[in-house]
Short mmCIF file of C-alpha atoms in Angstrom, two decimals:
data_model
loop_
_atom_site.label_atom_id
_atom_site.label_comp_id
_atom_site.label_asym_id
_atom_site.label_seq_id
_atom_site.Cartn_x
_atom_site.Cartn_y
_atom_site.Cartn_z
CA UNK O 437 -0.03 -0.06 0.00
CA UNK O 438 2.84 2.41 0.89
CA UNK O 439 4.75 1.77 -2.24
CA UNK O 440 1.51 2.44 -4.17
CA UNK O 441 2.26 6.11 -3.31
CA UNK O 442 5.01 5.97 -5.94
CA UNK O 443 2.54 5.24 -8.65
CA UNK O 444 0.21 8.38 -7.66
CA UNK O 445 0.07 11.47 -10.03
CA UNK O 446 2.12 14.47 -8.97
CA UNK O 447 -1.13 16.29 -7.90
CA UNK O 448 -2.47 13.36 -5.94
CA UNK O 449 0.88 12.82 -4.38
CA UNK O 450 1.13 16.76 -3.44
CA UNK O 451 -2.43 16.63 -2.02
CA UNK O 452 -1.46 13.44 -0.02
CA UNK O 453 1.60 15.05 1.47
CA UNK O 454 -0.06 18.34 2.21
CA UNK O 455 -2.98 16.51 3.81
CA UNK O 456 -5.63 18.62 1.94
CA UNK O 457 -8.00 17.70 -0.92
CA UNK O 458 -6.98 18.20 -4.45
CA UNK O 459 -8.87 21.52 -4.58
CA UNK O 460 -7.05 22.68 -1.48
CA UNK O 461 -3.66 22.94 -3.28
CA UNK O 462 -2.56 26.67 -3.91
CA UNK O 463 -1.19 25.74 -7.34
CA UNK O 464 1.41 23.59 -8.73
CA UNK O 465 4.88 25.02 -10.27
CA UNK O 466 5.93 28.46 -11.43
CA UNK O 467 3.12 28.47 -13.97
CA UNK O 468 0.53 28.32 -11.02
CA UNK O 469 0.02 30.74 -8.34
CA UNK O 470 3.31 30.72 -6.80
CA UNK O 471 4.76 34.07 -7.15
CA UNK O 472 8.11 33.75 -5.15
CA UNK O 473 11.35 32.18 -5.46
CA UNK O 474 13.32 29.79 -3.37
CA UNK O 475 15.82 26.89 -3.36
CA UNK O 476 15.84 23.11 -2.85
CA UNK O 477 18.51 22.20 -0.36
CA UNK O 478 19.93 19.02 1.05
CA UNK O 479 23.10 17.64 2.76
CA UNK O 480 25.81 16.54 0.35
CA UNK O 481 23.66 13.56 -0.99
CA UNK O 482 25.85 13.37 -4.16
CA UNK O 483 29.15 12.50 -2.34
CA UNK O 484 27.41 10.18 0.06
CA UNK O 485 25.65 8.31 -2.72
CA UNK O 486 28.82 7.93 -4.68
CA UNK O 487 30.48 6.37 -1.64
CA UNK O 488 27.50 4.22 -1.12
CA UNK O 489 27.73 2.78 -4.66
CA UNK O 490 31.29 1.85 -4.32
CA UNK O 491 33.20 4.77 -5.61
CA UNK O 492 36.73 5.23 -4.54
CA UNK O 493 38.76 8.24 -4.51
CA UNK O 494 42.27 8.43 -6.22
CA UNK O 495 45.21 7.60 -4.20
CA UNK O 496 46.70 10.48 -1.95
CA UNK O 497 49.79 12.23 -3.49
CA UNK O 498 51.22 13.08 0.13
CA UNK O 499 52.08 11.11 3.25
CA UNK O 500 49.53 10.75 5.97
CA UNK O 501 49.43 13.25 8.84
CA UNK O 502 49.57 11.97 12.40
CA UNK O 503 47.32 13.17 15.06
CA UNK O 504 46.20 12.01 18.60
CA UNK O 505 42.57 11.94 17.85
CA UNK O 506 40.64 12.23 14.59
CA UNK O 507 36.78 12.74 14.76
CA UNK O 508 34.52 11.68 11.88
CA UNK O 509 31.48 14.01 11.87
CA UNK O 510 31.02 17.54 13.05
CA UNK O 511 27.35 17.42 14.19
CA UNK O 512 26.58 18.01 18.05
CA UNK O 513 28.44 14.74 19.05
CA UNK O 514 31.62 15.34 17.02
CA UNK O 515 31.86 19.15 18.18
CA UNK O 516 31.13 17.95 21.82
CA UNK O 517 33.83 15.54 21.65
CA UNK O 518 36.31 18.02 20.32
CA UNK O 519 35.26 20.48 23.13
CA UNK O 520 35.75 17.96 25.72
CA UNK O 521 39.23 17.11 24.51
CA UNK O 522 40.28 20.76 24.22
CA UNK O 523 39.04 21.32 27.72
CA UNK O 524 41.46 18.45 28.67
CA UNK O 525 44.32 19.94 26.85
CA UNK O 526 44.24 17.41 24.00
CA UNK O 527 44.91 19.81 21.29
CA UNK O 528 46.08 17.58 18.29
CA UNK O 529 42.58 16.84 17.20
CA UNK O 530 41.30 16.91 13.66
CA UNK O 531 37.46 16.95 12.88
CA UNK O 532 36.41 15.77 9.34
CA UNK O 533 33.04 16.76 8.11
CA UNK O 534 31.30 15.90 4.86
CA UNK O 535 29.19 19.12 4.54
CA UNK O 536 30.56 22.46 3.81
CA UNK O 537 29.61 23.73 7.39
CA UNK O 538 29.26 21.95 10.70
CA UNK O 539 26.11 21.14 12.76
CA UNK O 540 24.35 18.19 11.12
CA UNK O 541 20.63 18.47 11.90
CA UNK O 542 21.38 21.40 14.17
CA UNK O 543 22.36 23.57 11.08
CA UNK O 544 21.27 27.14 10.86
CA UNK O 545 21.15 29.57 8.17
CA UNK O 546 20.85 33.38 7.43
CA UNK O 547 19.36 35.67 4.81
CA UNK O 548 18.34 39.30 4.48
CA UNK O 549 19.35 40.04 8.02
CA UNK O 550 17.30 37.00 9.46
CA UNK O 551 18.65 33.91 11.20
CA UNK O 552 16.73 30.81 11.25
CA UNK O 553 17.17 27.02 12.08
CA UNK O 554 17.41 24.27 9.65
CA UNK O 555 16.66 21.48 12.23
CA UNK O 556 16.89 21.31 16.11
CA UNK O 557 15.71 24.67 17.47
CA UNK O 558 15.49 24.45 21.28
CA UNK O 559 17.08 22.78 24.43
CA UNK O 560 14.96 22.38 27.75
CA UNK O 561 16.90 23.92 30.70
CA UNK O 562 19.21 21.02 31.88
CA UNK O 563 18.57 19.56 35.30
CA UNK O 564 21.14 19.82 37.88
CA UNK O 565 22.39 16.30 37.30
CA UNK O 566 23.35 17.18 33.56
CA UNK O 567 26.77 18.41 34.66
CA UNK O 568 28.65 18.70 31.37
CA UNK O 569 26.07 20.43 29.40
CA UNK O 570 25.55 22.90 32.23
CA UNK O 571 29.16 23.51 32.08
CA UNK O 572 29.00 24.28 28.31
CA UNK O 573 26.03 26.63 29.01
CA UNK O 574 28.07 28.44 31.69
CA UNK O 575 30.86 28.85 29.25
CA UNK O 576 28.46 30.28 26.77
CA UNK O 577 27.00 32.67 29.42
CA UNK O 578 23.60 31.06 28.96
CA UNK O 579 23.61 29.86 32.45
CA UNK O 580 24.46 32.87 34.81
CA UNK O 581 24.37 31.18 38.20
CA UNK O 582 22.62 28.83 40.51
CA UNK O 583 19.65 29.28 43.00
CA UNK O 584 19.81 28.29 46.63
CA UNK O 585 18.64 24.84 45.77
CA UNK O 586 21.48 24.46 43.13
CA UNK O 587 19.34 24.63 39.91
CA UNK O 588 20.55 26.56 37.07
CA UNK O 589 19.64 30.20 36.40
CA UNK O 590 19.29 30.93 32.66
CA UNK O 591 19.82 34.40 31.30
CA UNK O 592 16.37 35.77 30.62
CA UNK O 593 17.13 36.73 27.01
CA UNK O 594 17.64 32.89 26.05
CA UNK O 595 14.32 31.74 27.80
CA UNK O 596 11.49 31.37 25.34
CA UNK O 597 9.39 34.46 25.87
CA UNK O 598 5.65 34.63 25.97
CA UNK O 599 3.51 33.89 24.25
CA UNK O 600 5.40 30.47 23.66
CA UNK O 601 3.03 28.10 21.99
CA UNK O 602 -0.76 27.65 20.55
CA UNK O 603 -2.58 25.35 18.48
CA UNK O 604 -5.03 26.03 15.81
CA UNK O 605 -8.07 23.90 15.30
CA UNK O 606 -11.21 26.19 14.47
CA UNK O 607 -9.43 28.99 16.19
CA UNK O 608 -6.08 29.51 18.02
CA UNK O 609 -5.87 28.09 21.53
CA UNK O 610 -3.08 28.92 23.99
CA UNK O 611 -0.94 25.85 24.78
CA UNK O 612 -0.96 22.63 22.82
CA UNK O 613 -4.05 21.14 24.00
CA UNK O 614 -7.05 22.25 21.89
CA UNK O 615 -9.39 23.43 24.25
CA UNK O 616 -12.03 24.86 21.93
CA UNK O 617 -14.92 22.29 21.34
CA UNK O 618 -13.21 19.90 24.04
CA UNK O 619 -15.75 17.87 26.08
CA UNK O 620 -15.47 17.51 30.00
CA UNK O 621 -14.09 13.96 29.24
CA UNK O 622 -11.40 15.33 27.00
CA UNK O 623 -10.32 17.86 29.81
CA UNK O 624 -10.57 15.13 32.61
CA UNK O 625 -8.27 12.75 30.59
CA UNK O 626 -5.77 15.36 29.74
CA UNK O 627 -5.55 16.08 33.34
CA UNK O 628 -5.20 12.43 34.36
CA UNK O 629 -2.62 12.02 31.76
CA UNK O 630 -0.52 14.97 33.13
CA UNK O 631 -0.87 13.47 36.69
CA UNK O 632 0.40 10.27 35.56
CA UNK O 633 3.39 11.65 33.55
CA UNK O 634 4.20 13.58 36.75
CA UNK O 635 4.03 10.50 38.74
CA UNK O 636 6.56 8.74 36.31
CA UNK O 637 8.90 11.96 36.56
CA UNK O 638 8.91 11.65 40.46
CA UNK O 639 9.69 7.97 40.61
CA UNK O 640 13.13 6.66 41.59
CA UNK O 641 14.76 3.39 41.67
CA UNK O 642 16.68 1.63 44.44
CA UNK O 643 19.66 3.64 43.57
CA UNK O 644 18.07 6.81 43.43
CA UNK O 645 18.03 7.19 39.61
CA UNK O 646 14.98 8.84 37.74
CA UNK O 647 12.81 6.49 35.88
CA UNK O 648 13.15 8.82 32.88
CA UNK O 649 16.13 11.30 32.68
CA UNK O 650 18.32 13.34 30.42
CA UNK O 651 20.76 11.99 29.31
CA UNK O 652 19.25 8.43 29.27
CA UNK O 653 22.34 7.02 30.66
CA UNK O 654 21.33 8.58 33.93
CA UNK O 655 18.04 6.74 34.01
CA UNK O 656 16.98 3.50 35.65
CA UNK O 657 17.66 0.07 33.95
CA UNK O 658 14.90 -1.68 36.10
CA UNK O 659 13.02 -4.12 33.96
CA UNK O 660 9.53 -3.00 34.72
CA UNK O 661 10.43 0.37 33.10
CA UNK O 662 12.39 -0.89 30.22
CA UNK O 663 9.55 -3.40 29.53
CA UNK O 664 7.62 -0.35 28.08
CA UNK O 665 9.80 -0.59 25.05
CA UNK O 666 8.00 -3.88 24.08
CA UNK O 667 4.51 -2.21 23.22
CA UNK O 668 3.59 1.10 21.23
CA UNK O 669 2.59 4.26 22.91
CA UNK O 670 -0.79 3.79 21.19
CA UNK O 671 -1.34 0.52 23.00
CA UNK O 672 -0.12 1.72 26.33
CA UNK O 673 -2.74 4.63 25.96
CA UNK O 674 -5.59 2.20 25.05
CA UNK O 675 -4.86 -0.13 27.99
CA UNK O 676 -4.56 2.97 30.47
CA UNK O 677 -8.08 4.07 29.16
CA UNK O 678 -6.76 7.15 27.38
CA UNK O 679 -9.30 7.13 24.54
CA UNK O 680 -9.76 11.01 24.13
CA UNK O 681 -9.18 11.89 20.36
CA UNK O 682 -7.80 15.40 21.39
CA UNK O 683 -5.45 13.74 24.00
CA UNK O 684 -4.35 11.07 21.53
CA UNK O 685 -3.59 13.87 18.93
CA UNK O 686 -1.50 15.78 21.35
CA UNK O 687 0.47 12.70 22.19
CA UNK O 688 0.77 11.70 18.57
CA UNK O 689 1.98 15.37 17.75
CA UNK O 690 4.64 14.96 20.48
CA UNK O 691 5.94 11.70 18.91
CA UNK O 692 5.99 13.18 15.69
CA UNK O 693 7.62 16.34 16.81
CA UNK O 694 10.55 14.53 18.74
CA UNK O 695 10.85 11.07 17.00
CA UNK O 696 9.19 11.63 13.46
CA UNK O 697 6.74 8.69 14.37
CA UNK O 698 3.06 8.29 15.00
CA UNK O 699 1.93 6.87 18.46
CA UNK O 700 1.33 3.35 16.73
CA UNK O 701 5.09 3.41 15.62
CA UNK O 702 6.58 4.76 18.97
CA UNK O 703 7.83 2.59 21.69
CA UNK O 704 5.63 3.35 24.86
CA UNK O 705 9.04 3.76 26.70
CA UNK O 706 9.82 6.67 24.32
CA UNK O 707 6.38 8.19 24.44
CA UNK O 708 6.35 8.45 28.25
CA UNK O 709 10.09 9.56 28.08
CA UNK O 710 9.11 12.57 26.02
CA UNK O 711 7.00 13.76 28.76
CA UNK O 712 8.39 12.51 31.91
CA UNK O 713 12.10 13.36 31.24
CA UNK O 714 11.25 17.12 31.01
CA UNK O 715 9.35 17.15 34.33
CA UNK O 716 11.00 17.81 37.68
CA UNK O 717 8.56 15.53 39.39
CA UNK O 718 7.26 17.86 42.12
CA UNK O 719 4.06 18.82 40.27
CA UNK O 720 5.51 21.71 38.35
CA UNK O 721 5.44 22.43 34.58
CA UNK O 722 8.15 20.93 32.24
CA UNK O 723 11.37 22.64 32.10
CA UNK O 724 11.61 25.98 30.65
CA UNK O 725 12.99 26.23 27.08
CA UNK O 726 16.11 27.82 25.86
CA UNK O 727 16.24 29.00 22.24
CA UNK O 728 17.72 31.45 19.84
CA UNK O 729 16.55 32.79 16.43
CA UNK O 730 18.83 30.40 14.77
CA UNK O 731 17.99 27.48 17.13
CA UNK O 732 20.61 25.12 18.22
CA UNK O 733 22.78 26.63 15.54
CA UNK O 734 23.98 28.96 18.21
CA UNK O 735 25.51 26.06 20.06
CA UNK O 736 27.09 24.83 16.86
CA UNK O 737 28.64 28.17 16.23
CA UNK O 738 30.05 28.20 19.55
CA UNK O 739 31.43 24.88 19.54
CA UNK O 740 32.77 25.28 16.00
CA UNK O 741 34.62 28.28 17.37
CA UNK O 742 36.49 26.25 19.88
CA UNK O 743 37.49 23.67 17.37
CA UNK O 744 40.77 24.82 15.39
CA UNK O 745 41.07 21.22 13.75
CA UNK O 746 37.65 21.35 11.96
CA UNK O 747 37.80 20.45 8.33
CA UNK O 748 34.62 20.66 6.30
CA UNK O 749 33.99 19.39 2.87
CA UNK O 750 36.02 16.22 3.80
CA UNK O 751 34.30 12.99 2.91
CA UNK O 752 35.56 10.09 4.88
CA UNK O 753 35.92 7.18 2.43
CA UNK O 754 37.41 4.36 4.64
CA UNK O 755 38.51 3.69 8.21
CA UNK O 756 41.13 1.11 8.90
CA UNK O 757 42.69 0.22 12.26
CA UNK O 758 45.84 -1.96 13.13
CA UNK O 759 48.28 -2.28 15.87
CA UNK O 760 49.75 1.01 15.30
CA UNK O 761 46.57 3.11 15.21
CA UNK O 762 43.74 4.24 12.84
CA UNK O 763 44.05 5.47 9.28
CA UNK O 764 41.19 7.50 7.99
CA UNK O 765 41.14 8.21 4.25
CA UNK O 766 39.20 11.36 3.25
CA UNK O 767 38.33 13.20 0.04
CA UNK O 768 38.70 16.94 0.07
CA UNK O 769 35.63 17.88 -2.08
CA UNK O 770 36.60 21.42 -2.40
CA UNK O 771 40.37 20.81 -3.32
CA UNK O 772 39.37 17.61 -5.14
CA UNK O 773 42.40 15.42 -3.59
CA UNK O 774 42.70 12.60 -1.19
CA UNK O 775 44.21 12.88 2.23
CA UNK O 776 45.18 10.23 4.68
CA UNK O 777 45.10 10.80 8.50
CA UNK O 778 46.55 8.53 11.12
CA UNK O 779 45.42 8.70 14.61
CA UNK O 780 45.97 7.14 18.05
CA UNK O 781 42.37 7.04 18.71
CA UNK O 782 39.15 7.67 16.37
CA UNK O 783 35.87 9.12 17.52
CA UNK O 784 33.12 8.09 14.92
CA UNK O 785 30.46 10.72 15.38
CA UNK O 786 28.69 9.99 12.10
CA UNK O 787 25.13 8.20 12.09
CA UNK O 788 25.65 4.65 12.94
CA UNK O 789 24.17 3.38 9.58
CA UNK O 790 27.41 4.49 8.03
CA UNK O 791 29.61 2.55 10.09
CA UNK O 792 29.29 -0.91 8.06
CA UNK O 793 30.37 1.24 4.85
CA UNK O 794 33.30 3.05 6.22
CA UNK O 795 34.88 0.86 8.92
CA UNK O 796 37.03 -2.00 7.48
CA UNK O 797 36.44 -5.27 9.28
CA UNK O 798 33.08 -4.54 10.32
CA UNK O 799 31.40 -7.84 9.57
CA UNK O 800 33.95 -9.68 11.78
CA UNK O 801 32.94 -7.25 14.63
CA UNK O 802 29.60 -9.22 14.98
CA UNK O 803 27.64 -5.89 14.97
CA UNK O 804 24.47 -4.94 13.11
CA UNK O 805 22.64 -1.73 12.46
CA UNK O 806 19.69 -3.20 10.70
CA UNK O 807 17.35 -2.41 13.70
CA UNK O 808 18.39 1.27 13.56
CA UNK O 809 15.98 3.22 11.42
CA UNK O 810 16.19 6.79 10.41
CA UNK O 811 13.31 9.16 9.61
CA UNK O 812 13.23 11.61 6.62
CA UNK O 813 12.15 15.16 7.13
CA UNK O 814 11.52 18.41 5.14
CA UNK O 815 12.16 21.70 6.76
CA UNK O 816 11.11 25.02 5.04
CA UNK O 817 12.06 28.61 5.70
CA UNK O 818 9.33 30.75 4.85
CA UNK O 819 10.20 34.47 4.40
CA UNK O 820 7.26 36.83 4.81
CA UNK O 821 6.91 40.60 4.08
CA UNK O 822 4.56 40.93 6.89
CA UNK O 823 2.43 39.06 9.42
CA UNK O 824 -0.87 37.35 8.40
CA UNK O 825 -4.05 39.14 9.85
CA UNK O 826 -5.11 37.56 13.01
CA UNK O 827 -8.35 38.14 14.99
CA UNK O 828 -7.84 35.73 17.95
CA UNK O 829 -4.30 36.36 18.85
CA UNK O 830 -0.67 36.71 17.55
CA UNK O 831 2.04 34.58 16.46
CA UNK O 832 3.87 32.42 19.29
CA UNK O 833 7.27 30.98 19.17
CA UNK O 834 5.72 27.49 18.39
CA UNK O 835 2.38 27.45 16.24
CA UNK O 836 0.97 24.01 15.76
CA UNK O 837 -1.94 23.24 13.38
CA UNK O 838 -4.31 20.41 14.49
CA UNK O 839 -4.98 17.60 12.18
CA UNK O 840 -1.95 18.79 9.82
CA UNK O 841 0.60 16.39 8.48
CA UNK O 842 3.21 19.01 9.50
CA UNK O 843 4.20 20.03 12.86
CA UNK O 844 3.64 23.83 11.98
CA UNK O 845 6.06 26.34 12.45
CA UNK O 846 8.31 28.26 14.82
CA UNK O 847 8.78 32.08 14.35
CA UNK O 848 12.45 32.81 14.15
CA UNK O 849 12.17 36.41 15.00
CA UNK O 850 10.16 35.56 18.39
CA UNK O 851 13.28 35.85 20.63
CA UNK O 852 14.08 39.33 19.26
CA UNK O 853 10.74 40.65 20.56
CA UNK O 854 9.66 41.41 17.01
CA UNK O 855 5.96 40.73 16.84
CA UNK O 856 5.11 42.90 13.64
CA UNK O 857 6.36 43.13 10.33
CA UNK O 858 8.51 40.83 8.17
CA UNK O 859 9.63 37.58 9.72
CA UNK O 860 10.73 33.99 8.74
CA UNK O 861 8.64 31.03 9.67
CA UNK O 862 10.44 27.64 10.08
CA UNK O 863 7.92 24.77 8.95
CA UNK O 864 8.64 21.25 9.79
CA UNK O 865 7.15 18.02 8.28
CA UNK O 866 8.31 14.60 9.13
CA UNK O 867 7.53 11.66 6.66
CA UNK O 868 5.94 8.97 8.50
CA UNK O 869 5.80 5.84 6.20
CA UNK O 870 6.46 2.44 8.18
CA UNK O 871 9.29 1.85 5.78
CA UNK O 872 11.62 4.84 5.93
CA UNK O 873 12.89 3.89 2.35
CA UNK O 874 9.34 5.15 1.01
CA UNK O 875 9.72 8.28 2.83
CA UNK O 876 13.08 8.86 1.36
CA UNK O 877 12.00 8.20 -2.12
CA UNK O 878 8.97 10.50 -1.79
CA UNK O 879 11.35 13.14 -0.43
CA UNK O 880 13.57 12.90 -3.57
CA UNK O 881 10.66 12.70 -5.98
CA UNK O 882 9.27 16.19 -5.10
CA UNK O 883 10.65 19.19 -6.46
CA UNK O 884 10.96 22.74 -5.08
CA UNK O 885 7.58 23.74 -6.57
CA UNK O 886 6.06 20.67 -5.14
CA UNK O 887 7.28 21.34 -1.62
CA UNK O 888 6.46 25.24 -1.85
CA UNK O 889 2.91 24.26 -2.90
CA UNK O 890 2.74 21.91 0.14
CA UNK O 891 4.07 24.49 2.56
CA UNK O 892 1.63 27.19 1.49
CA UNK O 893 -1.30 24.90 1.27
CA UNK O 894 -0.54 23.75 4.80
CA UNK O 895 -0.07 27.32 6.23
CA UNK O 896 -3.46 28.57 4.69
CA UNK O 897 -5.30 26.11 7.06
CA UNK O 898 -4.58 28.83 9.71
CA UNK O 899 -3.66 31.68 7.70
CA UNK O 900 -5.82 32.04 4.54
CA UNK O 901 -4.44 35.42 3.55
CA UNK O 902 -0.72 34.24 3.65
CA UNK O 903 -0.20 33.75 -0.04
CA UNK O 904 0.74 37.48 -1.05
CA UNK O 905 2.96 37.76 1.95
CA UNK O 906 5.33 35.09 0.97
CA UNK O 907 8.45 36.43 -0.47
CA UNK O 908 10.66 33.39 -0.44
CA UNK O 909 10.62 29.57 0.59
CA UNK O 910 13.75 27.53 0.87
CA UNK O 911 13.31 23.91 1.40
CA UNK O 912 15.89 21.56 3.20
CA UNK O 913 15.60 17.76 2.66
CA UNK O 914 17.06 15.79 5.27
CA UNK O 915 17.10 11.98 4.02
CA UNK O 916 18.33 10.29 7.25
CA UNK O 917 17.40 13.13 9.75
CA UNK O 918 16.99 11.35 13.09
CA UNK O 919 17.04 7.95 14.78
CA UNK O 920 13.54 6.62 15.44
CA UNK O 921 12.73 4.80 18.72
CA UNK O 922 10.42 2.15 17.17
CA UNK O 923 9.30 -0.57 19.50
CA UNK O 924 12.25 -2.62 20.74
CA UNK O 925 15.01 -0.35 19.75
CA UNK O 926 15.98 1.47 23.13
CA UNK O 927 16.38 -1.99 25.01
CA UNK O 928 17.98 -3.75 21.87
CA UNK O 929 21.21 -5.58 21.95
CA UNK O 930 22.17 -3.62 18.72
CA UNK O 931 21.95 -0.47 20.49
CA UNK O 932 23.87 -1.54 23.50
CA UNK O 933 26.75 -3.01 21.30
CA UNK O 934 26.77 0.19 19.12
CA UNK O 935 27.84 2.09 22.26
CA UNK O 936 30.79 -0.06 22.97
CA UNK O 937 34.41 0.75 21.40
CA UNK O 938 35.73 -1.18 18.62
CA UNK O 939 39.41 -1.49 19.22
CA UNK O 940 40.56 2.05 18.89
CA UNK O 941 37.35 3.32 17.63
CA UNK O 942 35.07 5.07 19.91
CA UNK O 943 31.41 5.86 18.81
CA UNK O 944 29.26 9.04 19.52
CA UNK O 945 26.09 10.29 18.41
CA UNK O 946 22.37 10.71 19.44
CA UNK O 947 21.49 7.49 17.59
CA UNK O 948 23.26 5.71 20.42
CA UNK O 949 20.54 6.56 22.80
CA UNK O 950 17.68 5.79 20.37
CA UNK O 951 16.36 9.30 20.59
CA UNK O 952 17.49 12.29 18.68
CA UNK O 953 17.98 14.92 21.33
CA UNK O 954 20.69 17.66 21.36
CA UNK O 955 21.57 16.49 24.97
CA UNK O 956 21.91 12.97 23.97
CA UNK O 957 24.43 13.76 21.19
CA UNK O 958 26.23 15.92 23.61
CA UNK O 959 26.48 13.30 26.39
CA UNK O 960 27.90 10.70 23.92
CA UNK O 961 30.31 13.12 22.37
CA UNK O 962 31.67 13.91 25.88
CA UNK O 963 31.66 10.19 26.83
CA UNK O 964 33.55 9.12 23.66
CA UNK O 965 36.11 11.95 24.29
CA UNK O 966 36.70 10.52 27.82
CA UNK O 967 37.14 6.98 26.47
CA UNK O 968 39.59 8.21 24.00
CA UNK O 969 41.69 9.91 26.49
CA UNK O 970 41.57 6.95 28.78
CA UNK O 971 42.88 4.67 26.06
#
């Protein structure tokens, strides 16, 4: 049935992706009603696909250079590893990154004086146990002190300002639960769900560990909690009597937002983790949100500025280890030459699905990445000449459209205190096919015209007058955007083995936690750096 999508006509596919009737499409192509320009962007698909298909670079023309540590990948995990090494006076470090800029899915962009995210766009205020991340935020002057209880104090300018979030059904409602039209049963179930999540957040095991914590390594490993990974969030909610359509929509939205999965696809462990890990457990609200106009690109920019050995546009082609160390072969796509790097230790901070293709001797390691699946996403930055007219509120930071296939949009100028005039809306859309290969095929099939049509058609649900305000739409395609915590992944043997060193190779990356969070990527980068220094 899913593969049947690929035989749909272009307009039928667009209507399906946009989640609107055929008549609801704003037009198709530059000869329709689209009167603005834009670009279709993506990570370096071409080089990656060449390597996947067996292409080998020419032999290097100069001897290899020797380093103490080589890091493969300059996403959040790779940059965190480099930061940790530098703080421990390990200076001889090279970081190799395929793209022409660092950041991975925390990438940001700028145009016409605006800054905006291309992916991850916020971090909840870390709890006191997350020592290393708090150390980074103190270094960045994001955390400016501690209160009497030792909890971090965040500089007000970085805390998401009000109004923070809203949801559109028939009208805009404050918060993310659609209260307009809700029955008393809807409201009662929402309150019961909130109390149950707070109970999960308050629970501790015999060693004092939270049942659900960020980073996950600090959470309990008790079987009664881990067994939640054996069923879906949808099944868990049904068993608990949570059948309110509005509540199930909210939980489904949350899973799509963090995981790119529906509640039927998401492990119940991951579904509860989404809510409980962000709660202190004392009956208060979730941790406040730290954000910037460019999203987590602000963190990337800082870490990159602390990484003198960063080399972008370097496609790693092979990794070979022997008794003398690790040899990494990379192709400099800018200079079009091959380089060899030799290191005492290597930190592999690229996605795990690349490891079998790059690391020689992988089959002999008795490891597998088959259970690890990665979701495809589209992110669009929509440049507006002015704000749409609104009768029932004003744009928030996070603006969600109920019953949309998208996640809505964040307003990049919100933190600047700019509530009127031109702005950039960052629109997010996960592709949710049960087989991620279908999503990636769909992602590559659609053109810029197609995606621009989908984006505007979706935004018109809540903003019918938005068409003439659109000046530009740029679209980023992420083919393997994030690890997906499907049923059984978080507790799988595959994931446990993936975190273990392989000789002189140490692994980092958010996929090692099974959930795609900045905090998890940072944790694994720091952990891998510590392992490399101890070796």
